[in-house]
N, CA, C and O atoms as a GROMACS GRO file, in nm:
protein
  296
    1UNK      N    1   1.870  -7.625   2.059
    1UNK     CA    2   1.760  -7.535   2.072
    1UNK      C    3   1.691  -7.558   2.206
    1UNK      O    4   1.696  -7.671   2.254
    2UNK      N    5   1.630  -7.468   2.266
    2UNK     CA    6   1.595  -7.480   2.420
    2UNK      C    7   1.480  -7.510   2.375
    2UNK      O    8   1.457  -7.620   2.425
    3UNK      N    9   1.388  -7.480   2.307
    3UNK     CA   10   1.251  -7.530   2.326
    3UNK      C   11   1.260  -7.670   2.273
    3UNK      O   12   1.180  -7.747   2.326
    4UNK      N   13   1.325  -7.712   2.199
    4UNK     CA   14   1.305  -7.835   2.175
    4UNK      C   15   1.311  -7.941   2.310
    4UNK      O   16   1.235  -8.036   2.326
    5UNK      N   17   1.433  -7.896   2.412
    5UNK     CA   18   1.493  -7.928   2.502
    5UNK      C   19   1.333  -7.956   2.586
    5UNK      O   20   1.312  -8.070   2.627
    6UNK      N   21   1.223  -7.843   2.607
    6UNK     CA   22   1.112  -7.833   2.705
    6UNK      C   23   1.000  -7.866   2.655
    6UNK      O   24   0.895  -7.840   2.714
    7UNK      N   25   1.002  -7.935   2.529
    7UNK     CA   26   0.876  -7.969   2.455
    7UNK      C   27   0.808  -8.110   2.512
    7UNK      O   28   0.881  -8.207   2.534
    8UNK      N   29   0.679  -8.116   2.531
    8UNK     CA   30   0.600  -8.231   2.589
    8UNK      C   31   0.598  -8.310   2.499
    8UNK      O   32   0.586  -8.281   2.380
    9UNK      N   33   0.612  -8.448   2.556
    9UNK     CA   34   0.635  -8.578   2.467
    9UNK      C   35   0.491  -8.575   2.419
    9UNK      O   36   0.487  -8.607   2.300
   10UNK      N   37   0.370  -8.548   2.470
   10UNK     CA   38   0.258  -8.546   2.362
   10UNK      C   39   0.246  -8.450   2.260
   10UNK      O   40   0.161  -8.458   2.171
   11UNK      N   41   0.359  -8.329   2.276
   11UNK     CA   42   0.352  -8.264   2.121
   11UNK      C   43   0.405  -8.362   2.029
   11UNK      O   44   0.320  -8.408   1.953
   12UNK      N   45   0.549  -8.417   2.012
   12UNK     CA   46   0.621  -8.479   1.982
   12UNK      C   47   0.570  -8.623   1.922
   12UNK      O   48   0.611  -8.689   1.827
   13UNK      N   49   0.459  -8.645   2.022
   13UNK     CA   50   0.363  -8.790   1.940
   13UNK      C   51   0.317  -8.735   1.876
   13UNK      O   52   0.336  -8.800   1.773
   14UNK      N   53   0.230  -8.606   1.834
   14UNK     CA   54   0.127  -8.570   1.757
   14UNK      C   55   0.185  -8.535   1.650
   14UNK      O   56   0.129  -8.565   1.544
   15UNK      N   57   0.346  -8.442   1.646
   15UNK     CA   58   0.359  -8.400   1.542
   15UNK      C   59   0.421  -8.499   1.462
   15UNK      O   60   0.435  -8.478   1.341
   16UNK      N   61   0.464  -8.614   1.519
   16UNK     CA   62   0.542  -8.714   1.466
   16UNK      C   63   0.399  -8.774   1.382
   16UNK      O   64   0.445  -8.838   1.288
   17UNK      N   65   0.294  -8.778   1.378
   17UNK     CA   66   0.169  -8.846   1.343
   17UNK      C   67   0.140  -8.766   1.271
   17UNK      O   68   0.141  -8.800   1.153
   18UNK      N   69   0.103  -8.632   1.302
   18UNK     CA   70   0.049  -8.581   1.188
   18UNK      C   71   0.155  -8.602   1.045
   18UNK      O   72   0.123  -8.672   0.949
   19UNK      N   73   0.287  -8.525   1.056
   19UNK     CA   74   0.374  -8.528   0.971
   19UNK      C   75   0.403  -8.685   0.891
   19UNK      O   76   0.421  -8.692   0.770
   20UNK      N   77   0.404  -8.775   0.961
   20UNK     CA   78   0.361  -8.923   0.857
   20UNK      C   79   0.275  -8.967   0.792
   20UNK      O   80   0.280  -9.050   0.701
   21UNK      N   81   0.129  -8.874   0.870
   21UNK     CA   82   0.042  -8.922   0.770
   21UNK      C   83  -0.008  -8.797   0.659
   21UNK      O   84  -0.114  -8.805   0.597
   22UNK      N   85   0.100  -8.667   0.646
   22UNK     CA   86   0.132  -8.603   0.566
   22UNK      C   87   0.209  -8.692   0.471
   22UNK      O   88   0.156  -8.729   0.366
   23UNK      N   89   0.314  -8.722   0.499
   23UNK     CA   90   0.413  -8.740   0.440
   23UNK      C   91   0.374  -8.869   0.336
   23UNK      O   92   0.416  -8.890   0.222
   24UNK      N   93   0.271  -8.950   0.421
   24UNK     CA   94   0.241  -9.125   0.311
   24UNK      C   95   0.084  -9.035   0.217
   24UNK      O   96   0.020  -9.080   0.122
   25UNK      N   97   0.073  -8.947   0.266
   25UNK     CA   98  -0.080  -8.863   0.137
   25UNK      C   99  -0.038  -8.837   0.020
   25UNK      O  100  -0.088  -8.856  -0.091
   26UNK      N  101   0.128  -8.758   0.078
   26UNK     CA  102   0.186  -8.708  -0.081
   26UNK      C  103   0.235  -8.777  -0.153
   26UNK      O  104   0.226  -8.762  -0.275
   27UNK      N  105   0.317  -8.901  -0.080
   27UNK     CA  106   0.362  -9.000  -0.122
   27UNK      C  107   0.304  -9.102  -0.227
   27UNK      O  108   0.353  -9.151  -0.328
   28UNK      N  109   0.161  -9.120  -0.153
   28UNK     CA  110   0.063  -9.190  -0.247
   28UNK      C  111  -0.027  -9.136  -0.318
   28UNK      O  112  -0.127  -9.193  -0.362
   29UNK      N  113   0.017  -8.971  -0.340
   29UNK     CA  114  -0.082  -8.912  -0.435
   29UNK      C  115   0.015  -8.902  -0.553
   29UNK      O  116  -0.036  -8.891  -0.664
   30UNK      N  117   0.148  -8.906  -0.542
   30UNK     CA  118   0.250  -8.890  -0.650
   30UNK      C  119   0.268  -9.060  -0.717
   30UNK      O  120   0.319  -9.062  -0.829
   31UNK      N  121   0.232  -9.191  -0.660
   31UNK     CA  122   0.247  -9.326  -0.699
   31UNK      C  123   0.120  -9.311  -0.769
   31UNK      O  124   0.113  -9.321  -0.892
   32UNK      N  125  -0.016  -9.280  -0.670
   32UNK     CA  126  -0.124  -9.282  -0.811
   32UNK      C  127  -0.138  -9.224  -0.889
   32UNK      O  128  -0.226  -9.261  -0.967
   33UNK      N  129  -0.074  -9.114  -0.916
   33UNK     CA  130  -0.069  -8.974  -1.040
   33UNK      C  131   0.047  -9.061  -1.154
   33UNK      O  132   0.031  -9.074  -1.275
   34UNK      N  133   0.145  -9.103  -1.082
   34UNK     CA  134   0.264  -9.217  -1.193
   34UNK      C  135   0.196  -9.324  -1.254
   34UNK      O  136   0.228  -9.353  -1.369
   35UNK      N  137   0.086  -9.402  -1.185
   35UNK     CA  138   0.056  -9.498  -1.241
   35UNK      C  139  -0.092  -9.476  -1.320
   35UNK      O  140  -0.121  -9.573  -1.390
   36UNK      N  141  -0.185  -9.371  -1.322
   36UNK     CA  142  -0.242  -9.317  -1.374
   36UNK      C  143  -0.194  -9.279  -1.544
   36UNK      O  144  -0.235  -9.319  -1.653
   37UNK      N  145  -0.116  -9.209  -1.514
   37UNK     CA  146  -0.035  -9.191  -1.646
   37UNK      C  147   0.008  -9.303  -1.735
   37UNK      O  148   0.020  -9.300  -1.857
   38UNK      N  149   0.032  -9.414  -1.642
   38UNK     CA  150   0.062  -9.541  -1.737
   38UNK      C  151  -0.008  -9.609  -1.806
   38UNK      O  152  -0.009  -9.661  -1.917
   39UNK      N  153  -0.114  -9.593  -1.654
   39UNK     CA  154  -0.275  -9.696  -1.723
   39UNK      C  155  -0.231  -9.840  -1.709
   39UNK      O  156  -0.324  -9.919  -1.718
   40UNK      N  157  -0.144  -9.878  -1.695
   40UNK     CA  158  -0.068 -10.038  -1.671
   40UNK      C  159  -0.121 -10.098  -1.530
   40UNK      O  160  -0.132 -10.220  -1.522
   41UNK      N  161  -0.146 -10.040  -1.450
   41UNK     CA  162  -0.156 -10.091  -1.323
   41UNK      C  163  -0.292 -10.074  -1.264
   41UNK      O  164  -0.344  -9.964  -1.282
   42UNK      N  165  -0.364 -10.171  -1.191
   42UNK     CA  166  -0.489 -10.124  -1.122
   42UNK      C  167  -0.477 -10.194  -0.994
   42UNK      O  168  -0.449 -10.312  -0.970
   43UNK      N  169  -0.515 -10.055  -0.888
   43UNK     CA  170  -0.499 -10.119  -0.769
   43UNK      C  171  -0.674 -10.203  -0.710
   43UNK      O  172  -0.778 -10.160  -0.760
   44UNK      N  173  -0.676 -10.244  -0.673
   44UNK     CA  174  -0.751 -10.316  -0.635
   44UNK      C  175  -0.880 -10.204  -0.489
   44UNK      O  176  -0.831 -10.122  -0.411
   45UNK      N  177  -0.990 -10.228  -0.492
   45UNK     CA  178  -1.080 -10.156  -0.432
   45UNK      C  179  -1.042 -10.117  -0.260
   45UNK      O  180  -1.049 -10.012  -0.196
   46UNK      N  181  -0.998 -10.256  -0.226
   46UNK     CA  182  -0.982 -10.196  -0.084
   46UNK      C  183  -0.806 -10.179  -0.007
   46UNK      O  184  -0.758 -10.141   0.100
   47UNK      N  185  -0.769 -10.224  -0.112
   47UNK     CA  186  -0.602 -10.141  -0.135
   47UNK      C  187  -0.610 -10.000  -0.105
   47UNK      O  188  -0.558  -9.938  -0.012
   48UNK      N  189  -0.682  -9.961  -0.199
   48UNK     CA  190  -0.726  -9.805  -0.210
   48UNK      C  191  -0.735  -9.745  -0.122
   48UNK      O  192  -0.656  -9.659  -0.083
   49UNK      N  193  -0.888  -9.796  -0.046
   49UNK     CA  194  -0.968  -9.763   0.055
   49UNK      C  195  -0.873  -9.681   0.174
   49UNK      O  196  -0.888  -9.571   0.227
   50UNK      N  197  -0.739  -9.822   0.194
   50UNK     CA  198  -0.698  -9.855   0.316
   50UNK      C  199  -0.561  -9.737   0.262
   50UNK      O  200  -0.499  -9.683   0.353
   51UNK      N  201  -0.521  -9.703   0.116
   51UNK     CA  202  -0.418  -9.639   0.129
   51UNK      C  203  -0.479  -9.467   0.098
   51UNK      O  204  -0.412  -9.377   0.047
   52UNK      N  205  -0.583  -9.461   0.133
   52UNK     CA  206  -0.677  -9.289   0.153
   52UNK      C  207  -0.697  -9.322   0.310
   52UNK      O  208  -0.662  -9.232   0.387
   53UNK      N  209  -0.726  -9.386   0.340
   53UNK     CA  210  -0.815  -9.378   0.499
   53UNK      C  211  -0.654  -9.409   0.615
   53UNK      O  212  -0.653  -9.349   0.723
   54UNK      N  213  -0.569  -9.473   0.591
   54UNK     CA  214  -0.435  -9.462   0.688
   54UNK      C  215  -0.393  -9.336   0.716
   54UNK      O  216  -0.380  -9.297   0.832
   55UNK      N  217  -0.365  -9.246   0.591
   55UNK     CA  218  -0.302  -9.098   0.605
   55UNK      C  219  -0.402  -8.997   0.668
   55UNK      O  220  -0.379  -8.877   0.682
   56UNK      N  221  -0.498  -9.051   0.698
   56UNK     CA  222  -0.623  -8.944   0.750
   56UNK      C  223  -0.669  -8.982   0.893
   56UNK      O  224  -0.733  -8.907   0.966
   57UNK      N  225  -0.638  -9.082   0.919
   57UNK     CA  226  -0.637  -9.150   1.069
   57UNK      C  227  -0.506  -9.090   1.120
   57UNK      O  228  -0.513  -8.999   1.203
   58UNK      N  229  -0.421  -9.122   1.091
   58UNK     CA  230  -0.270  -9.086   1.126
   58UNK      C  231  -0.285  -8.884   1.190
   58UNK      O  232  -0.249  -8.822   1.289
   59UNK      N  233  -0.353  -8.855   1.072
   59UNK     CA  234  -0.352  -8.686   1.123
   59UNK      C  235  -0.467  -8.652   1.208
   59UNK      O  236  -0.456  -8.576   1.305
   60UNK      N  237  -0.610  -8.726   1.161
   60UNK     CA  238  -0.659  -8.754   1.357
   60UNK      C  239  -0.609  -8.797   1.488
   60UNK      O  240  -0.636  -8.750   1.598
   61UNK      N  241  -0.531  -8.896   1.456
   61UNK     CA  242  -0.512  -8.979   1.548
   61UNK      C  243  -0.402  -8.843   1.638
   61UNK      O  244  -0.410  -8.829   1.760
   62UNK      N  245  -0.306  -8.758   1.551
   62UNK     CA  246  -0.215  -8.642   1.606
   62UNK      C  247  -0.262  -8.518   1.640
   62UNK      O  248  -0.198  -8.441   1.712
   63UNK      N  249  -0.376  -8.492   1.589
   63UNK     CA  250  -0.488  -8.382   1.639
   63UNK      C  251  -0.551  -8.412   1.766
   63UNK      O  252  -0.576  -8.316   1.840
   64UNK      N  253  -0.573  -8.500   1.795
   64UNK     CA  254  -0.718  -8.616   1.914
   64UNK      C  255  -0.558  -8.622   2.019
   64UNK      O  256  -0.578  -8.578   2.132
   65UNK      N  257  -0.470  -8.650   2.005
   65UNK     CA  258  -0.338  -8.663   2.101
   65UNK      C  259  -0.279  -8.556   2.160
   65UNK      O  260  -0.224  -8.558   2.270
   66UNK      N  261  -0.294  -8.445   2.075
   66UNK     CA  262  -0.263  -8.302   2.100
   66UNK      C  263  -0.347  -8.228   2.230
   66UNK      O  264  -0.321  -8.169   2.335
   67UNK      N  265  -0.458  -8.270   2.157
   67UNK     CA  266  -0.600  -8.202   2.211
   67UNK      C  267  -0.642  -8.276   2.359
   67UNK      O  268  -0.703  -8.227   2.455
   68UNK      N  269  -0.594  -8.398   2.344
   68UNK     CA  270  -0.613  -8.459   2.512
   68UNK      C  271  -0.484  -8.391   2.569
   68UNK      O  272  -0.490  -8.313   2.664
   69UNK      N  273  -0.411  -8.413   2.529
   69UNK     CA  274  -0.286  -8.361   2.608
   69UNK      C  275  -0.311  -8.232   2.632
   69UNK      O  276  -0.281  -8.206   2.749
   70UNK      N  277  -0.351  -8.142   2.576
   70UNK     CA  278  -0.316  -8.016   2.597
   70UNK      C  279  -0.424  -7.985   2.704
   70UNK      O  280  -0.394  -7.907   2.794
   71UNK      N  281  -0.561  -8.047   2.698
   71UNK     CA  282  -0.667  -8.073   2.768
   71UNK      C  283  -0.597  -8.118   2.941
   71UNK      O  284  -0.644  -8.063   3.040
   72UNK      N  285  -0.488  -8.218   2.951
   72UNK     CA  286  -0.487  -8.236   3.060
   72UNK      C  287  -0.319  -8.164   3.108
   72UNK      O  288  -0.240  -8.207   3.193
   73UNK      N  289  -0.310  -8.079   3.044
   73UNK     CA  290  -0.198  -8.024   3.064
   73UNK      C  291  -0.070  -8.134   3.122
   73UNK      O  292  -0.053  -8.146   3.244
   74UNK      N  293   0.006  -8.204   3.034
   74UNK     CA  294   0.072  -8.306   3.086
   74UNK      C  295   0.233  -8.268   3.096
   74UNK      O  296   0.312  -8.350   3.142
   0.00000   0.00000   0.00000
């Protein structure tokens, strides 16, 4: 594909970021929906914290990368 061929390595960081910290939201919304159902397991308070707040940094962190880049036309 040619555009892939001409695409800026700061799209390529961002979408690689956003899409992982897509990808670990659904991931860990389908482990706590499984273990919910069991009731067997409790994760601990800042387990939690840290597995809501990673997937939401991750898709800032690819928005804020985009947005400088595109800002300095690179």
């Amino acid at each position: 594909m040619a555009t892939e061929k001409n695409t800026k390595p700061y799209v390529k960081l961002a979408g690689t970021l956003a899409s992982l910290g897509l990808g670990i939201f659904f991931i860990e919304r389908l482990v706590l929906s499984e273990l919910n159902k069991n009731g067997t397991m409790h994760i601990d308070g800042t387990v939690l914290s840290i597995l809501v707040i990673a997937p939401i940094l991750l898709i800032l962190a690819g928005a804020a990368i985009f947005m400088f880049g595109k800002m300095r036309r690179l």
